[in-house]
């Protein structure tokens, strides 16, 4: 394992070095939070793919393939569909807004007062997303170095916090680009073909496994629908995703670069399912489907290659973790702390706040590590966050982009009614049930439409500013 260890250590050292290099470029708030809004198509595509394809997409995607076969691709596939929808239909308009958070967009569209409650919901979502990614370090470092859970979380979390705090989005962008390359080589070009060959090829896999493993809908229609509702729609409104859209140097880059990243996600989804299916042939009685990735890597890959593929898994976790961390810190500083202090600057106004944002990344990073150490399983907590995100924020965000009659009162009612409905229904049906997000969304939509129609339309001056921002030239984006 010495060669494998060397590959991993070199990779981790490179992440810290890029954080130090990124610190020299992050000289303004725009540089620190959105990489100066200067990313071109190639870097934008790679970093966008890196942020959405995390540990759940890699380790969890392979685990779903192990359990369900090719239909296990649906979870990651719906993530790719969400990114494609965001890129094709919304990203150009989002990039032109020149804001930093989703809540700032709501304030700009509705004329203020809509961002506070949405900021709290978005903060909870990004915090739990970062915690989930941080917990994944325990699994990977246990495979790599046989470390106990506490040490693994502190080690992995500290590296991500360090390079994120140093250079902000510039450091995260540089590290994510490396992580994208490592994931592509490790998972798609190495692990995928090796796993299929070790399992005897597709003919042998079909002969040894039930026919349901090769049924595209084998995972179940209701499960697929829930994935679409949570992950596809979640991609449309998450702060971690929007903050990457803000890094594009033009609306054309956001649209086409995101389309490439979404297409890559579809290929990655299928690869994970095939690898998991191959693992089922090789190891039919694993204790947990989530063990499939680590097992096939440890037992079937040659020295050196094994280290690179494990680095790919680590890259997947670190890219999602760092993206969620900077999103969490940005929301906490811009949408919550600044409002509590009564410091709310006009949307789009530049102000040099690098030190303050750097401090918030450090504080949120410590909170993420501490929360990860305190929890054994955050699946339920993450489900709560996703349900609140989709049930409470999807309607007012998309409504603001698509329906000019929507009002600030309608938006506030939508967030409040949708959020409370989700919480109440989770108490009744159970946290992991599908019904809360279904009915919560319907309640949110009904409240938004009814209250908007019952209140005065948004002030014409507010809508004029909104339309002017949306119609900004690509060079201004």
JSON list of N, CA, C and O in Angstrom, two decimals, residues 55 61 64 77 97 104 132 134 162 183 198 253 262 312 331 351 359 373 387 475:
[
{"chain": "A", "resi": 55, "resn": "UNK", "atom": "N", "xyz": [-19.68, 12.44, -2.65]},
{"chain": "A", "resi": 55, "resn": "UNK", "atom": "CA", "xyz": [-19.55, 11.10, -2.11]},
{"chain": "A", "resi": 55, "resn": "UNK", "atom": "C", "xyz": [-20.81, 10.26, -2.31]},
{"chain": "A", "resi": 55, "resn": "UNK", "atom": "O", "xyz": [-20.74, 9.06, -2.58]},
{"chain": "A", "resi": 61, "resn": "UNK", "atom": "N", "xyz": [-23.78, 5.95, -5.35]},
{"chain": "A", "resi": 61, "resn": "UNK", "atom": "CA", "xyz": [-24.20, 5.50, -6.67]},
{"chain": "A", "resi": 61, "resn": "UNK", "atom": "C", "xyz": [-23.81, 4.07, -6.95]},
{"chain": "A", "resi": 61, "resn": "UNK", "atom": "O", "xyz": [-24.58, 3.28, -7.51]},
{"chain": "A", "resi": 64, "resn": "UNK", "atom": "N", "xyz": [-26.07, 1.80, -4.88]},
{"chain": "A", "resi": 64, "resn": "UNK", "atom": "CA", "xyz": [-27.38, 1.59, -5.49]},
{"chain": "A", "resi": 64, "resn": "UNK", "atom": "C", "xyz": [-27.29, 0.62, -6.67]},
{"chain": "A", "resi": 64, "resn": "UNK", "atom": "O", "xyz": [-28.21, -0.18, -6.90]},
{"chain": "A", "resi": 77, "resn": "UNK", "atom": "N", "xyz": [-28.58, 10.19, -11.98]},
{"chain": "A", "resi": 77, "resn": "UNK", "atom": "CA", "xyz": [-29.15, 10.62, -13.25]},
{"chain": "A", "resi": 77, "resn": "UNK", "atom": "C", "xyz": [-30.08, 11.82, -13.07]},
{"chain": "A", "resi": 77, "resn": "UNK", "atom": "O", "xyz": [-30.05, 12.76, -13.87]},
{"chain": "A", "resi": 97, "resn": "UNK", "atom": "N", "xyz": [-27.80, 38.33, -12.99]},
{"chain": "A", "resi": 97, "resn": "UNK", "atom": "CA", "xyz": [-28.25, 39.04, -11.80]},
{"chain": "A", "resi": 97, "resn": "UNK", "atom": "C", "xyz": [-27.10, 39.64, -11.00]},
{"chain": "A", "resi": 97, "resn": "UNK", "atom": "O", "xyz": [-27.29, 40.62, -10.29]},
{"chain": "A", "resi": 104, "resn": "UNK", "atom": "N", "xyz": [-30.56, 36.94, -1.96]},
{"chain": "A", "resi": 104, "resn": "UNK", "atom": "CA", "xyz": [-30.41, 38.24, -2.61]},
{"chain": "A", "resi": 104, "resn": "UNK", "atom": "C", "xyz": [-31.25, 38.31, -3.88]},
{"chain": "A", "resi": 104, "resn": "UNK", "atom": "O", "xyz": [-31.82, 39.36, -4.22]},
{"chain": "A", "resi": 132, "resn": "UNK", "atom": "N", "xyz": [-22.73, 16.01, 5.92]},
{"chain": "A", "resi": 132, "resn": "UNK", "atom": "CA", "xyz": [-22.81, 14.69, 5.29]},
{"chain": "A", "resi": 132, "resn": "UNK", "atom": "C", "xyz": [-21.53, 14.35, 4.54]},
{"chain": "A", "resi": 132, "resn": "UNK", "atom": "O", "xyz": [-21.01, 13.24, 4.63]},
{"chain": "A", "resi": 134, "resn": "UNK", "atom": "N", "xyz": [-18.59, 15.60, 5.11]},
{"chain": "A", "resi": 134, "resn": "UNK", "atom": "CA", "xyz": [-17.50, 15.46, 6.08]},
{"chain": "A", "resi": 134, "resn": "UNK", "atom": "C", "xyz": [-17.53, 14.08, 6.73]},
{"chain": "A", "resi": 134, "resn": "UNK", "atom": "O", "xyz": [-16.49, 13.47, 6.98]},
{"chain": "A", "resi": 162, "resn": "UNK", "atom": "N", "xyz": [-9.10, 24.35, 5.50]},
{"chain": "A", "resi": 162, "resn": "UNK", "atom": "CA", "xyz": [-7.88, 25.12, 5.30]},
{"chain": "A", "resi": 162, "resn": "UNK", "atom": "C", "xyz": [-7.83, 25.74, 3.91]},
{"chain": "A", "resi": 162, "resn": "UNK", "atom": "O", "xyz": [-7.66, 26.95, 3.75]},
{"chain": "A", "resi": 183, "resn": "UNK", "atom": "N", "xyz": [-11.41, 12.29, -10.71]},
{"chain": "A", "resi": 183, "resn": "UNK", "atom": "CA", "xyz": [-12.61, 11.46, -10.75]},
{"chain": "A", "resi": 183, "resn": "UNK", "atom": "C", "xyz": [-12.82, 10.84, -12.13]},
{"chain": "A", "resi": 183, "resn": "UNK", "atom": "O", "xyz": [-13.22, 9.67, -12.24]},
{"chain": "A", "resi": 198, "resn": "UNK", "atom": "N", "xyz": [-13.31, -7.82, -14.57]},
{"chain": "A", "resi": 198, "resn": "UNK", "atom": "CA", "xyz": [-13.17, -8.73, -13.42]},
{"chain": "A", "resi": 198, "resn": "UNK", "atom": "C", "xyz": [-14.46, -9.53, -13.20]},
{"chain": "A", "resi": 198, "resn": "UNK", "atom": "O", "xyz": [-14.41, -10.67, -12.74]},
{"chain": "A", "resi": 253, "resn": "UNK", "atom": "N", "xyz": [-21.49, 31.09, -21.16]},
{"chain": "A", "resi": 253, "resn": "UNK", "atom": "CA", "xyz": [-20.66, 30.12, -20.44]},
{"chain": "A", "resi": 253, "resn": "UNK", "atom": "C", "xyz": [-21.51, 29.33, -19.45]},
{"chain": "A", "resi": 253, "resn": "UNK", "atom": "O", "xyz": [-21.39, 28.11, -19.34]},
{"chain": "A", "resi": 262, "resn": "UNK", "atom": "N", "xyz": [-23.81, 18.73, -17.02]},
{"chain": "A", "resi": 262, "resn": "UNK", "atom": "CA", "xyz": [-24.98, 17.89, -16.81]},
{"chain": "A", "resi": 262, "resn": "UNK", "atom": "C", "xyz": [-24.90, 16.60, -17.60]},
{"chain": "A", "resi": 262, "resn": "UNK", "atom": "O", "xyz": [-25.26, 15.52, -17.11]},
{"chain": "A", "resi": 312, "resn": "UNK", "atom": "N", "xyz": [-9.87, 9.43, -6.14]},
{"chain": "A", "resi": 312, "resn": "UNK", "atom": "CA", "xyz": [-11.06, 9.89, -6.86]},
{"chain": "A", "resi": 312, "resn": "UNK", "atom": "C", "xyz": [-12.27, 9.96, -5.93]},
{"chain": "A", "resi": 312, "resn": "UNK", "atom": "O", "xyz": [-13.06, 10.91, -5.98]},
{"chain": "A", "resi": 331, "resn": "UNK", "atom": "N", "xyz": [-24.11, 32.36, 2.95]},
{"chain": "A", "resi": 331, "resn": "UNK", "atom": "CA", "xyz": [-25.47, 32.61, 3.42]},
{"chain": "A", "resi": 331, "resn": "UNK", "atom": "C", "xyz": [-25.46, 33.12, 4.85]},
{"chain": "A", "resi": 331, "resn": "UNK", "atom": "O", "xyz": [-26.17, 34.07, 5.21]},
{"chain": "A", "resi": 351, "resn": "UNK", "atom": "N", "xyz": [-18.15, 45.36, -2.16]},
{"chain": "A", "resi": 351, "resn": "UNK", "atom": "CA", "xyz": [-17.56, 45.83, -0.91]},
{"chain": "A", "resi": 351, "resn": "UNK", "atom": "C", "xyz": [-16.48, 44.83, -0.51]},
{"chain": "A", "resi": 351, "resn": "UNK", "atom": "O", "xyz": [-16.69, 43.62, -0.57]},
{"chain": "A", "resi": 359, "resn": "UNK", "atom": "N", "xyz": [-13.35, 34.64, 7.67]},
{"chain": "A", "resi": 359, "resn": "UNK", "atom": "CA", "xyz": [-13.65, 34.27, 9.06]},
{"chain": "A", "resi": 359, "resn": "UNK", "atom": "C", "xyz": [-14.89, 33.39, 9.13]},
{"chain": "A", "resi": 359, "resn": "UNK", "atom": "O", "xyz": [-14.92, 32.41, 9.87]},
{"chain": "A", "resi": 373, "resn": "UNK", "atom": "N", "xyz": [-18.82, 15.27, 14.16]},
{"chain": "A", "resi": 373, "resn": "UNK", "atom": "CA", "xyz": [-18.33, 14.45, 15.27]},
{"chain": "A", "resi": 373, "resn": "UNK", "atom": "C", "xyz": [-19.45, 14.06, 16.22]},
{"chain": "A", "resi": 373, "resn": "UNK", "atom": "O", "xyz": [-19.42, 12.99, 16.83]},
{"chain": "A", "resi": 387, "resn": "UNK", "atom": "N", "xyz": [-36.13, 18.48, 2.25]},
{"chain": "A", "resi": 387, "resn": "UNK", "atom": "CA", "xyz": [-37.57, 18.67, 2.21]},
{"chain": "A", "resi": 387, "resn": "UNK", "atom": "C", "xyz": [-37.95, 20.14, 2.42]},
{"chain": "A", "resi": 387, "resn": "UNK", "atom": "O", "xyz": [-38.83, 20.68, 1.75]},
{"chain": "A", "resi": 475, "resn": "UNK", "atom": "N", "xyz": [-21.50, 40.42, -21.56]},
{"chain": "A", "resi": 475, "resn": "UNK", "atom": "CA", "xyz": [-20.21, 40.93, -21.10]},
{"chain": "A", "resi": 475, "resn": "UNK", "atom": "C", "xyz": [-20.30, 41.52, -19.71]},
{"chain": "A", "resi": 475, "resn": "UNK", "atom": "O", "xyz": [-19.30, 41.69, -19.03]}
]
